[in-house]
PDB file of C-alpha atoms and ligand atoms in Angstrom:
ATOM      1  CA  MET A   1       4.424 -22.611  -2.422  1.00  0.00           C
ATOM      2  CA  ILE A   2       2.225 -19.740  -3.579  1.00  0.00           C
ATOM      3  CA  ILE A   3       0.309 -20.612  -6.771  1.00  0.00           C
ATOM      4  CA  PRO A   4      -0.267 -17.509  -8.928  1.00  0.00           C
ATOM      5  CA  LYS A   5      -3.262 -17.540 -11.283  1.00  0.00           C
ATOM      6  CA  THR A   6      -3.596 -16.370 -14.874  1.00  0.00           C
ATOM      7  CA  ARG A   7      -6.130 -13.641 -15.726  1.00  0.00           C
ATOM      8  CA  GLU A   8      -8.439 -16.360 -17.042  1.00  0.00           C
ATOM      9  CA  GLU A   9      -8.162 -18.329 -13.821  1.00  0.00           C
ATOM     10  CA  ILE A  10      -8.832 -15.192 -11.793  1.00  0.00           C
ATOM     11  CA  GLU A  11     -12.031 -14.642 -13.783  1.00  0.00           C
ATOM     12  CA  LEU A  12     -13.093 -18.217 -12.997  1.00  0.00           C
ATOM     13  CA  MET A  13     -12.366 -17.573  -9.339  1.00  0.00           C
ATOM     14  CA  ARG A  14     -14.485 -14.443  -9.493  1.00  0.00           C
ATOM     15  CA  GLU A  15     -17.351 -16.605 -10.729  1.00  0.00           C
ATOM     16  CA  SER A  16     -16.974 -18.912  -7.720  1.00  0.00           C
ATOM     17  CA  ALA A  17     -16.658 -15.986  -5.324  1.00  0.00           C
ATOM     18  CA  LEU A  18     -19.778 -14.315  -6.711  1.00  0.00           C
ATOM     19  CA  ILE A  19     -21.834 -17.468  -6.180  1.00  0.00           C
ATOM     20  CA  VAL A  20     -20.882 -17.199  -2.513  1.00  0.00           C
ATOM     21  CA  SER A  21     -21.612 -13.449  -2.559  1.00  0.00           C
ATOM     22  CA  LYS A  22     -25.094 -14.126  -3.889  1.00  0.00           C
ATOM     23  CA  THR A  23     -25.637 -16.856  -1.313  1.00  0.00           C
ATOM     24  CA  LEU A  24     -24.767 -14.386   1.439  1.00  0.00           C
ATOM     25  CA  GLY A  25     -27.214 -11.953  -0.179  1.00  0.00           C
ATOM     26  CA  LEU A  26     -29.893 -14.612   0.124  1.00  0.00           C
ATOM     27  CA  MET A  27     -28.937 -15.134   3.770  1.00  0.00           C
ATOM     28  CA  ALA A  28     -29.285 -11.383   4.384  1.00  0.00           C
ATOM     29  CA  LYS A  29     -32.931 -11.639   3.357  1.00  0.00           C
ATOM     30  CA  GLU A  30     -33.593 -14.683   5.521  1.00  0.00           C
ATOM     31  CA  VAL A  31     -31.733 -13.976   8.787  1.00  0.00           C
ATOM     32  CA  LYS A  32     -34.314 -12.984  11.371  1.00  0.00           C
ATOM     33  CA  PRO A  33     -35.503 -13.995  14.840  1.00  0.00           C
ATOM     34  CA  GLY A  34     -37.111 -17.461  14.843  1.00  0.00           C
ATOM     35  CA  VAL A  35     -35.183 -18.845  11.869  1.00  0.00           C
ATOM     36  CA  THR A  36     -32.898 -21.829  12.465  1.00  0.00           C
ATOM     37  CA  THR A  37     -29.376 -22.083  11.104  1.00  0.00           C
ATOM     38  CA  LEU A  38     -30.194 -25.524   9.718  1.00  0.00           C
ATOM     39  CA  TYR A  39     -33.014 -24.018   7.641  1.00  0.00           C
ATOM     40  CA  LEU A  40     -30.623 -21.370   6.304  1.00  0.00           C
ATOM     41  CA  ASP A  41     -28.076 -24.085   5.548  1.00  0.00           C
ATOM     42  CA  LYS A  42     -30.554 -26.021   3.399  1.00  0.00           C
ATOM     43  CA  LEU A  43     -31.562 -22.852   1.532  1.00  0.00           C
ATOM     44  CA  ALA A  44     -27.903 -22.086   0.827  1.00  0.00           C
ATOM     45  CA  GLU A  45     -27.155 -25.602  -0.387  1.00  0.00           C
ATOM     46  CA  GLU A  46     -30.104 -25.521  -2.785  1.00  0.00           C
ATOM     47  CA  PHE A  47     -29.126 -22.087  -4.069  1.00  0.00           C
ATOM     48  CA  ILE A  48     -25.490 -23.050  -4.666  1.00  0.00           C
ATOM     49  CA  ARG A  49     -26.497 -26.217  -6.543  1.00  0.00           C
ATOM     50  CA  ASP A  50     -28.983 -24.197  -8.628  1.00  0.00           C
ATOM     51  CA  GLN A  51     -26.022 -22.067  -9.786  1.00  0.00           C
ATOM     52  CA  GLY A  52     -24.316 -25.188 -11.119  1.00  0.00           C
ATOM     53  CA  ALA A  53     -21.830 -25.109  -8.248  1.00  0.00           C
ATOM     54  CA  ILE A  54     -20.980 -27.455  -5.387  1.00  0.00           C
ATOM     55  CA  PRO A  55     -21.052 -26.476  -1.703  1.00  0.00           C
ATOM     56  CA  GLY A  56     -17.387 -25.967  -0.839  1.00  0.00           C
ATOM     57  CA  PHE A  57     -17.483 -26.899   2.841  1.00  0.00           C
ATOM     58  CA  LEU A  58     -19.821 -29.912   2.746  1.00  0.00           C
ATOM     59  CA  GLY A  59     -17.604 -32.940   3.352  1.00  0.00           C
ATOM     60  CA  LEU A  60     -14.404 -30.858   3.419  1.00  0.00           C
ATOM     61  CA  TYR A  61     -12.345 -32.327   6.260  1.00  0.00           C
ATOM     62  CA  ASP A  62     -15.662 -34.131   7.010  1.00  0.00           C
ATOM     63  CA  PHE A  63     -17.565 -30.918   7.824  1.00  0.00           C
ATOM     64  CA  PRO A  64     -21.254 -31.960   7.832  1.00  0.00           C
ATOM     65  CA  ASN A  65     -22.942 -28.897   6.255  1.00  0.00           C
ATOM     66  CA  THR A  66     -22.879 -26.243   3.550  1.00  0.00           C
ATOM     67  CA  LEU A  67     -22.442 -23.257   5.871  1.00  0.00           C
ATOM     68  CA  CYS A  68     -20.410 -22.612   8.970  1.00  0.00           C
ATOM     69  CA  MET A  69     -22.904 -20.940  11.283  1.00  0.00           C
ATOM     70  CA  SER A  70     -21.348 -19.284  14.307  1.00  0.00           C
ATOM     71  CA  PRO A  71     -23.675 -17.266  16.564  1.00  0.00           C
ATOM     72  CA  ASN A  72     -22.599 -14.816  19.290  1.00  0.00           C
ATOM     73  CA  ALA A  73     -19.571 -16.186  21.193  1.00  0.00           C
ATOM     74  CA  GLN A  74     -18.817 -18.689  18.438  1.00  0.00           C
ATOM     75  CA  VAL A  75     -15.892 -17.480  16.346  1.00  0.00           C
ATOM     76  CA  VAL A  76     -15.999 -19.825  13.337  1.00  0.00           C
ATOM     77  CA  HIS A  77     -16.789 -23.409  12.273  1.00  0.00           C
ATOM     78  CA  GLY A  78     -20.150 -23.591  14.080  1.00  0.00           C
ATOM     79  CA  ILE A  79     -22.402 -26.410  12.858  1.00  0.00           C
ATOM     80  CA  PRO A  80     -25.945 -25.506  11.740  1.00  0.00           C
ATOM     81  CA  ASN A  81     -28.660 -26.723  14.152  1.00  0.00           C
ATOM     82  CA  ASP A  82     -32.372 -26.398  14.913  1.00  0.00           C
ATOM     83  CA  ILE A  83     -32.044 -23.704  17.580  1.00  0.00           C
ATOM     84  CA  PRO A  84     -33.898 -20.569  16.399  1.00  0.00           C
ATOM     85  CA  LEU A  85     -31.990 -17.305  16.170  1.00  0.00           C
ATOM     86  CA  GLU A  86     -33.125 -14.696  18.669  1.00  0.00           C
ATOM     87  CA  GLU A  87     -33.491 -10.937  18.557  1.00  0.00           C
ATOM     88  CA  GLY A  88     -30.160  -9.423  19.624  1.00  0.00           C
ATOM     89  CA  ASP A  89     -28.029 -12.349  18.388  1.00  0.00           C
ATOM     90  CA  ILE A  90     -25.311 -12.026  15.822  1.00  0.00           C
ATOM     91  CA  ILE A  91     -24.647 -14.823  13.358  1.00  0.00           C
ATOM     92  CA  SER A  92     -21.404 -15.276  11.422  1.00  0.00           C
ATOM     93  CA  ILE A  93     -22.116 -17.095   8.176  1.00  0.00           C
ATOM     94  CA  ASP A  94     -19.150 -18.526   6.301  1.00  0.00           C
ATOM     95  CA  CYS A  95     -19.843 -20.042   2.892  1.00  0.00           C
ATOM     96  CA  GLY A  96     -17.828 -21.886   0.275  1.00  0.00           C
ATOM     97  CA  ALA A  97     -18.657 -22.892  -3.289  1.00  0.00           C
ATOM     98  CA  ILE A  98     -16.799 -24.708  -6.051  1.00  0.00           C
ATOM     99  CA  LYS A  99     -17.354 -23.846  -9.704  1.00  0.00           C
ATOM    100  CA  ASN A 100     -15.020 -24.727 -12.580  1.00  0.00           C
ATOM    101  CA  ASP A 101     -12.829 -26.461  -9.993  1.00  0.00           C
ATOM    102  CA  PHE A 102     -12.130 -23.191  -8.140  1.00  0.00           C
ATOM    103  CA  TYR A 103     -13.196 -22.296  -4.635  1.00  0.00           C
ATOM    104  CA  GLY A 104     -14.989 -19.207  -3.428  1.00  0.00           C
ATOM    105  CA  ASP A 105     -14.932 -18.710   0.357  1.00  0.00           C
ATOM    106  CA  HIS A 106     -16.231 -15.699   2.187  1.00  0.00           C
ATOM    107  CA  ALA A 107     -18.152 -14.633   5.227  1.00  0.00           C
ATOM    108  CA  TYR A 108     -20.337 -11.973   6.811  1.00  0.00           C
ATOM    109  CA  THR A 109     -21.566 -11.446  10.359  1.00  0.00           C
ATOM    110  CA  PHE A 110     -25.228 -10.445  10.455  1.00  0.00           C
ATOM    111  CA  PRO A 111     -27.133  -8.803  13.284  1.00  0.00           C
ATOM    112  CA  VAL A 112     -30.409 -10.570  14.121  1.00  0.00           C
ATOM    113  CA  GLY A 113     -32.949  -7.781  14.606  1.00  0.00           C
ATOM    114  CA  GLU A 114     -31.795  -5.065  16.987  1.00  0.00           C
ATOM    115  CA  ILE A 115     -28.446  -5.715  18.648  1.00  0.00           C
ATOM    116  CA  ALA A 116     -26.565  -4.021  21.488  1.00  0.00           C
ATOM    117  CA  PRO A 117     -24.593  -0.909  20.426  1.00  0.00           C
ATOM    118  CA  GLU A 118     -21.295  -2.424  21.596  1.00  0.00           C
ATOM    119  CA  THR A 119     -21.918  -5.502  19.454  1.00  0.00           C
ATOM    120  CA  LEU A 120     -22.772  -3.334  16.449  1.00  0.00           C
ATOM    121  CA  GLN A 121     -19.471  -1.540  17.012  1.00  0.00           C
ATOM    122  CA  LEU A 122     -17.617  -4.893  17.011  1.00  0.00           C
ATOM    123  CA  LEU A 123     -19.156  -5.723  13.619  1.00  0.00           C
ATOM    124  CA  LYS A 124     -18.287  -2.293  12.232  1.00  0.00           C
ATOM    125  CA  ILE A 125     -14.666  -2.355  13.358  1.00  0.00           C
ATOM    126  CA  THR A 126     -14.125  -5.959  12.237  1.00  0.00           C
ATOM    127  CA  LYS A 127     -15.447  -5.187   8.771  1.00  0.00           C
ATOM    128  CA  GLU A 128     -13.348  -2.024   8.564  1.00  0.00           C
ATOM    129  CA  SER A 129     -10.288  -4.045   9.557  1.00  0.00           C
ATOM    130  CA  LEU A 130     -10.961  -6.392   6.637  1.00  0.00           C
ATOM    131  CA  TYR A 131     -10.650  -3.512   4.167  1.00  0.00           C
ATOM    132  CA  ILE A 132      -7.618  -2.142   5.998  1.00  0.00           C
ATOM    133  CA  GLY A 133      -6.029  -5.578   5.598  1.00  0.00           C
ATOM    134  CA  ILE A 134      -6.983  -5.771   1.919  1.00  0.00           C
ATOM    135  CA  ARG A 135      -5.399  -2.354   1.336  1.00  0.00           C
ATOM    136  CA  ALA A 136      -2.067  -3.781   2.551  1.00  0.00           C
ATOM    137  CA  PHE A 137      -2.295  -6.719   0.115  1.00  0.00           C
ATOM    138  CA  LYS A 138      -0.202  -5.140  -2.645  1.00  0.00           C
ATOM    139  CA  ALA A 139       3.043  -5.485  -4.562  1.00  0.00           C
ATOM    140  CA  ASN A 140       6.242  -5.367  -2.487  1.00  0.00           C
ATOM    141  CA  ASN A 141       4.312  -6.009   0.732  1.00  0.00           C
ATOM    142  CA  ARG A 142       4.444  -9.208   2.728  1.00  0.00           C
ATOM    143  CA  VAL A 143       2.060 -11.400   4.708  1.00  0.00           C
ATOM    144  CA  GLY A 144       3.042  -9.604   7.918  1.00  0.00           C
ATOM    145  CA  ASP A 145       1.945  -6.232   6.540  1.00  0.00           C
ATOM    146  CA  VAL A 146      -1.675  -7.401   6.180  1.00  0.00           C
ATOM    147  CA  GLY A 147      -1.640  -9.040   9.598  1.00  0.00           C
ATOM    148  CA  TYR A 148      -0.093  -6.007  11.239  1.00  0.00           C
ATOM    149  CA  ALA A 149      -2.680  -3.655   9.716  1.00  0.00           C
ATOM    150  CA  ILE A 150      -5.621  -5.754  10.907  1.00  0.00           C
ATOM    151  CA  GLN A 151      -4.162  -6.394  14.361  1.00  0.00           C
ATOM    152  CA  LYS A 152      -3.248  -2.758  14.998  1.00  0.00           C
ATOM    153  CA  TYR A 153      -6.683  -1.451  14.035  1.00  0.00           C
ATOM    154  CA  CYS A 154      -8.583  -4.010  16.112  1.00  0.00           C
ATOM    155  CA  GLU A 155      -6.338  -3.884  19.165  1.00  0.00           C
ATOM    156  CA  ASP A 156      -6.476  -0.078  19.117  1.00  0.00           C
ATOM    157  CA  HIS A 157     -10.230  -0.560  19.606  1.00  0.00           C
ATOM    158  CA  GLY A 158      -9.608  -2.882  22.557  1.00  0.00           C
ATOM    159  CA  TYR A 159     -10.535  -6.101  20.772  1.00  0.00           C
ATOM    160  CA  GLY A 160      -8.904  -9.531  20.834  1.00  0.00           C
ATOM    161  CA  VAL A 161      -7.404 -10.865  17.594  1.00  0.00           C
ATOM    162  CA  VAL A 162      -7.728 -14.647  17.295  1.00  0.00           C
ATOM    163  CA  ARG A 163      -4.342 -16.269  16.748  1.00  0.00           C
ATOM    164  CA  GLU A 164      -5.141 -19.934  16.098  1.00  0.00           C
ATOM    165  CA  LEU A 165      -7.207 -19.381  12.933  1.00  0.00           C
ATOM    166  CA  VAL A 166      -5.975 -17.491   9.901  1.00  0.00           C
ATOM    167  CA  GLY A 167      -6.776 -16.468   6.342  1.00  0.00           C
ATOM    168  CA  HIS A 168      -5.197 -18.367   3.479  1.00  0.00           C
ATOM    169  CA  GLY A 169      -4.389 -18.663  -0.168  1.00  0.00           C
ATOM    170  CA  LEU A 170      -7.339 -19.880  -2.230  1.00  0.00           C
ATOM    171  CA  GLY A 171      -7.658 -21.589  -5.588  1.00  0.00           C
ATOM    172  CA  ARG A 172      -8.223 -25.143  -6.766  1.00  0.00           C
ATOM    173  CA  THR A 173      -7.991 -26.102  -3.121  1.00  0.00           C
ATOM    174  CA  MET A 174      -9.596 -24.375  -0.185  1.00  0.00           C
ATOM    175  CA  HIS A 175      -6.391 -23.758   1.721  1.00  0.00           C
ATOM    176  CA  GLU A 176      -3.336 -22.843  -0.309  1.00  0.00           C
ATOM    177  CA  ASP A 177      -0.158 -21.073   0.624  1.00  0.00           C
ATOM    178  CA  PRO A 178       0.340 -18.631   2.199  1.00  0.00           C
ATOM    179  CA  GLU A 179      -1.336 -18.570   5.585  1.00  0.00           C
ATOM    180  CA  MET A 180      -2.670 -15.055   6.138  1.00  0.00           C
ATOM    181  CA  PRO A 181      -2.768 -14.363   9.895  1.00  0.00           C
ATOM    182  CA  ASN A 182      -4.715 -11.396  11.229  1.00  0.00           C
ATOM    183  CA  TYR A 183      -1.698 -10.406  13.292  1.00  0.00           C
ATOM    184  CA  GLY A 184       1.957  -9.921  12.438  1.00  0.00           C
ATOM    185  CA  LYS A 185       4.937  -7.689  11.985  1.00  0.00           C
ATOM    186  CA  ARG A 186       5.446  -5.261   9.144  1.00  0.00           C
ATOM    187  CA  GLY A 187       7.837  -6.454   6.446  1.00  0.00           C
ATOM    188  CA  ARG A 188       7.829 -10.052   7.672  1.00  0.00           C
ATOM    189  CA  GLY A 189       6.640 -13.237   6.020  1.00  0.00           C
ATOM    190  CA  LYS A 190       6.225 -14.278   2.411  1.00  0.00           C
ATOM    191  CA  LYS A 191       6.313 -11.599  -0.256  1.00  0.00           C
ATOM    192  CA  PHE A 192       3.153 -11.136  -2.312  1.00  0.00           C
ATOM    193  CA  ILE A 193       3.346 -12.079  -5.987  1.00  0.00           C
ATOM    194  CA  GLU A 194       1.318 -10.971  -8.989  1.00  0.00           C
ATOM    195  CA  GLY A 195      -1.705 -13.181  -9.691  1.00  0.00           C
ATOM    196  CA  MET A 196      -1.921 -14.725  -6.231  1.00  0.00           C
ATOM    197  CA  THR A 197      -5.383 -15.139  -4.716  1.00  0.00           C
ATOM    198  CA  VAL A 198      -6.189 -15.108  -1.015  1.00  0.00           C
ATOM    199  CA  ALA A 199      -8.983 -15.163   1.533  1.00  0.00           C
ATOM    200  CA  ILE A 200      -8.488 -12.349   4.045  1.00  0.00           C
ATOM    201  CA  GLU A 201     -10.665 -12.953   7.080  1.00  0.00           C
ATOM    202  CA  PRO A 202     -10.345 -11.131  10.400  1.00  0.00           C
ATOM    203  CA  MET A 203     -11.839 -13.071  13.327  1.00  0.00           C
ATOM    204  CA  ILE A 204     -12.152 -10.496  16.081  1.00  0.00           C
ATOM    205  CA  ASN A 205     -13.353 -10.932  19.653  1.00  0.00           C
ATOM    206  CA  MET A 206     -14.977  -8.281  21.815  1.00  0.00           C
ATOM    207  CA  GLY A 207     -12.943  -9.510  24.797  1.00  0.00           C
ATOM    208  CA  THR A 208     -10.058 -11.920  25.088  1.00  0.00           C
ATOM    209  CA  LYS A 209      -8.264 -13.244  22.007  1.00  0.00           C
ATOM    210  CA  ASN A 210      -8.297 -16.690  23.574  1.00  0.00           C
ATOM    211  CA  ILE A 211     -10.566 -19.401  22.263  1.00  0.00           C
ATOM    212  CA  SER A 212     -11.822 -22.847  23.135  1.00  0.00           C
ATOM    213  CA  GLN A 213     -13.367 -25.631  21.098  1.00  0.00           C
ATOM    214  CA  LEU A 214     -16.614 -27.536  21.666  1.00  0.00           C
ATOM    215  CA  LYS A 215     -16.619 -31.322  21.963  1.00  0.00           C
ATOM    216  CA  ASP A 216     -18.123 -31.532  18.454  1.00  0.00           C
ATOM    217  CA  GLY A 217     -14.549 -31.105  17.220  1.00  0.00           C
ATOM    218  CA  TRP A 218     -15.507 -28.092  15.114  1.00  0.00           C
ATOM    219  CA  THR A 219     -17.038 -25.136  16.908  1.00  0.00           C
ATOM    220  CA  ILE A 220     -14.546 -22.476  18.002  1.00  0.00           C
ATOM    221  CA  LEU A 221     -15.768 -20.029  20.637  1.00  0.00           C
ATOM    222  CA  THR A 222     -14.350 -17.241  22.728  1.00  0.00           C
ATOM    223  CA  LYS A 223     -12.920 -18.280  26.069  1.00  0.00           C
ATOM    224  CA  ASP A 224     -14.787 -15.485  27.880  1.00  0.00           C
ATOM    225  CA  ARG A 225     -17.999 -16.161  25.894  1.00  0.00           C
ATOM    226  CA  LYS A 226     -18.137 -12.563  24.688  1.00  0.00           C
ATOM    227  CA  PRO A 227     -19.207 -12.045  21.052  1.00  0.00           C
ATOM    228  CA  SER A 228     -16.930 -12.556  18.059  1.00  0.00           C
ATOM    229  CA  ALA A 229     -17.212 -11.268  14.484  1.00  0.00           C
ATOM    230  CA  HIS A 230     -15.912 -12.630  11.176  1.00  0.00           C
ATOM    231  CA  PHE A 231     -15.791 -10.965   7.771  1.00  0.00           C
ATOM    232  CA  GLU A 232     -14.024 -12.506   4.791  1.00  0.00           C
ATOM    233  CA  HIS A 233     -13.306 -11.504   1.210  1.00  0.00           C
ATOM    234  CA  ASN A 234     -11.488 -13.168  -1.698  1.00  0.00           C
ATOM    235  CA  VAL A 235      -8.867 -10.963  -3.274  1.00  0.00           C
ATOM    236  CA  ALA A 236      -6.485 -11.258  -6.242  1.00  0.00           C
ATOM    237  CA  LEU A 237      -3.265  -9.322  -6.724  1.00  0.00           C
ATOM    238  CA  VAL A 238      -3.674  -7.729 -10.168  1.00  0.00           C
ATOM    239  CA  ASP A 239      -1.227  -5.150 -11.549  1.00  0.00           C
ATOM    240  CA  GLY A 240       0.274  -4.975  -8.094  1.00  0.00           C
ATOM    241  CA  LYS A 241      -3.008  -3.957  -6.468  1.00  0.00           C
ATOM    242  CA  PRO A 242      -5.725  -5.795  -4.529  1.00  0.00           C
ATOM    243  CA  GLU A 243      -8.762  -6.626  -6.621  1.00  0.00           C
ATOM    244  CA  LEU A 244     -11.860  -7.919  -4.891  1.00  0.00           C
ATOM    245  CA  LEU A 245     -13.332 -11.105  -6.339  1.00  0.00           C
ATOM    246  CA  SER A 246     -16.155 -11.328  -3.797  1.00  0.00           C
ATOM    247  CA  THR A 247     -18.597  -8.574  -2.879  1.00  0.00           C
ATOM    248  CA  PHE A 248     -21.003  -7.683  -0.095  1.00  0.00           C
ATOM    249  CA  ALA A 249     -23.124  -5.801  -2.667  1.00  0.00           C
ATOM    250  CA  TYR A 250     -25.824  -8.502  -2.598  1.00  0.00           C
ATOM    251  CA  VAL A 251     -25.981  -8.336   1.197  1.00  0.00           C
ATOM    252  CA  TYR A 252     -26.275  -4.564   1.073  1.00  0.00           C
ATOM    253  CA  GLU A 253     -28.888  -4.717  -1.650  1.00  0.00           C
ATOM    254  CA  ALA A 254     -30.978  -7.055   0.520  1.00  0.00           C
ATOM    255  CA  LEU A 255     -30.547  -4.875   3.614  1.00  0.00           C
ATOM    256  CA  GLY A 256     -31.005  -1.542   1.826  1.00  0.00           C
ATOM    257  CA  ILE A 257     -27.495  -0.379   2.791  1.00  0.00           C
ATOM    258  CA  LYS A 258     -25.589   2.072   0.608  1.00  0.00           C
ATOM    259  CA  SER A 259     -21.832   1.591   0.698  1.00  0.00           C
ATOM    260  CA  ASP A 260     -18.816   2.598  -1.377  1.00  0.00           C
ATOM    261  CA  GLU A 261     -16.352   0.621   0.758  1.00  0.00           C
ATOM    262  CA  GLU A 262     -15.449  -1.785  -2.064  1.00  0.00           C
ATOM    263  CA  ASP A 263     -15.009   0.782  -4.841  1.00  0.00           C
ATOM    264  CA  GLU A 264     -11.251   1.200  -4.486  1.00  0.00           C
ATOM    265  CA  PHE A 265     -10.713  -2.554  -4.837  1.00  0.00           C
ATOM    266  CA  ARG A 266     -12.613  -3.019  -8.076  1.00  0.00           C
ATOM    267  CA  ILE A 267     -10.633  -2.874 -11.267  1.00  0.00           C
ATOM    268  CA  SER A 268     -12.482  -5.066 -13.709  1.00  0.00           C
ATOM    269  CA  ASN A 269     -15.434  -6.308 -11.713  1.00  0.00           C
ATOM    270  CA  THR A 270     -18.045  -5.340 -14.244  1.00  0.00           C
ATOM    271  CA  GLU A 271     -20.898  -7.246 -12.646  1.00  0.00           C
ATOM    272  CA  CYS A 272     -20.446  -5.346  -9.398  1.00  0.00           C
ATOM    273  CA  ARG A 273     -20.077  -2.050 -11.210  1.00  0.00           C
ATOM    274  CA  MET A 274     -23.394  -2.693 -12.901  1.00  0.00           C
ATOM    275  CA  MET A 275     -25.084  -3.179  -9.565  1.00  0.00           C
ATOM    276  CA  LYS A 276     -24.229   0.309  -8.374  1.00  0.00           C
TER     277      LYS A 276
HETATM  278 MG1   MG B   1     -14.510 -18.821   5.019  1.00  0.00          MG
HETATM  279 MG1   MG B   2     -11.413 -18.793   4.520  1.00  0.00          MG
END
């Protein structure tokens, strides 16, 4: 059952989402060759606790850390370790935080130093597909419309769309109804309702859509070991339109990137408006 939120609850969820956004901003400053994902994980945990929040993933389904850290061929759910990042790597960082009993949950894939042009293109297209998916999250549309939009865009670029892992409703629990696959058929699936809140999160592979899992029981990686990218935002349906609760503004601020990609999805996000 989809659980719609009141305006007040959506504002609380924005608070949780922005703690994650700021954590990803901190990561943007720290990701570089030589840094370990375990070091980044500790930094993130400290930062989240300093905001009066609780790491959302730590202990969830027995996950051992604050961040999911998935380099290169790892799709999602990678466990932080003491292997240093190298020039040319990419690292998908997925972060969750709980504040006021609500979850924030979003993700960004960072290049580590200079990366290959084809990998940069994978990041660009995956992120664009996220916004294309968000655009389809509106009144009278259904779950399949978002999935179709993401799948079409990514497959048109020759990429593989992961099937086994999907976006989801988000709220007082990390995974609420509905599941939000990154593939689907237009007009199919559950109808969107006012006040619902979701995590939209394309997981897109440079090669095959097929995946495998490491023996650690967590790490998902591409079957062909080609790179995979993951971008995730938290979105509420407000007045029939998608409103972003999370933002990459802190990431862009740290990296010196100018972007207006989120502007159309901001209705009342005053904090983000102020940052521009
Ligand atoms: Mg996530
Ligand atoms: Mg998620």
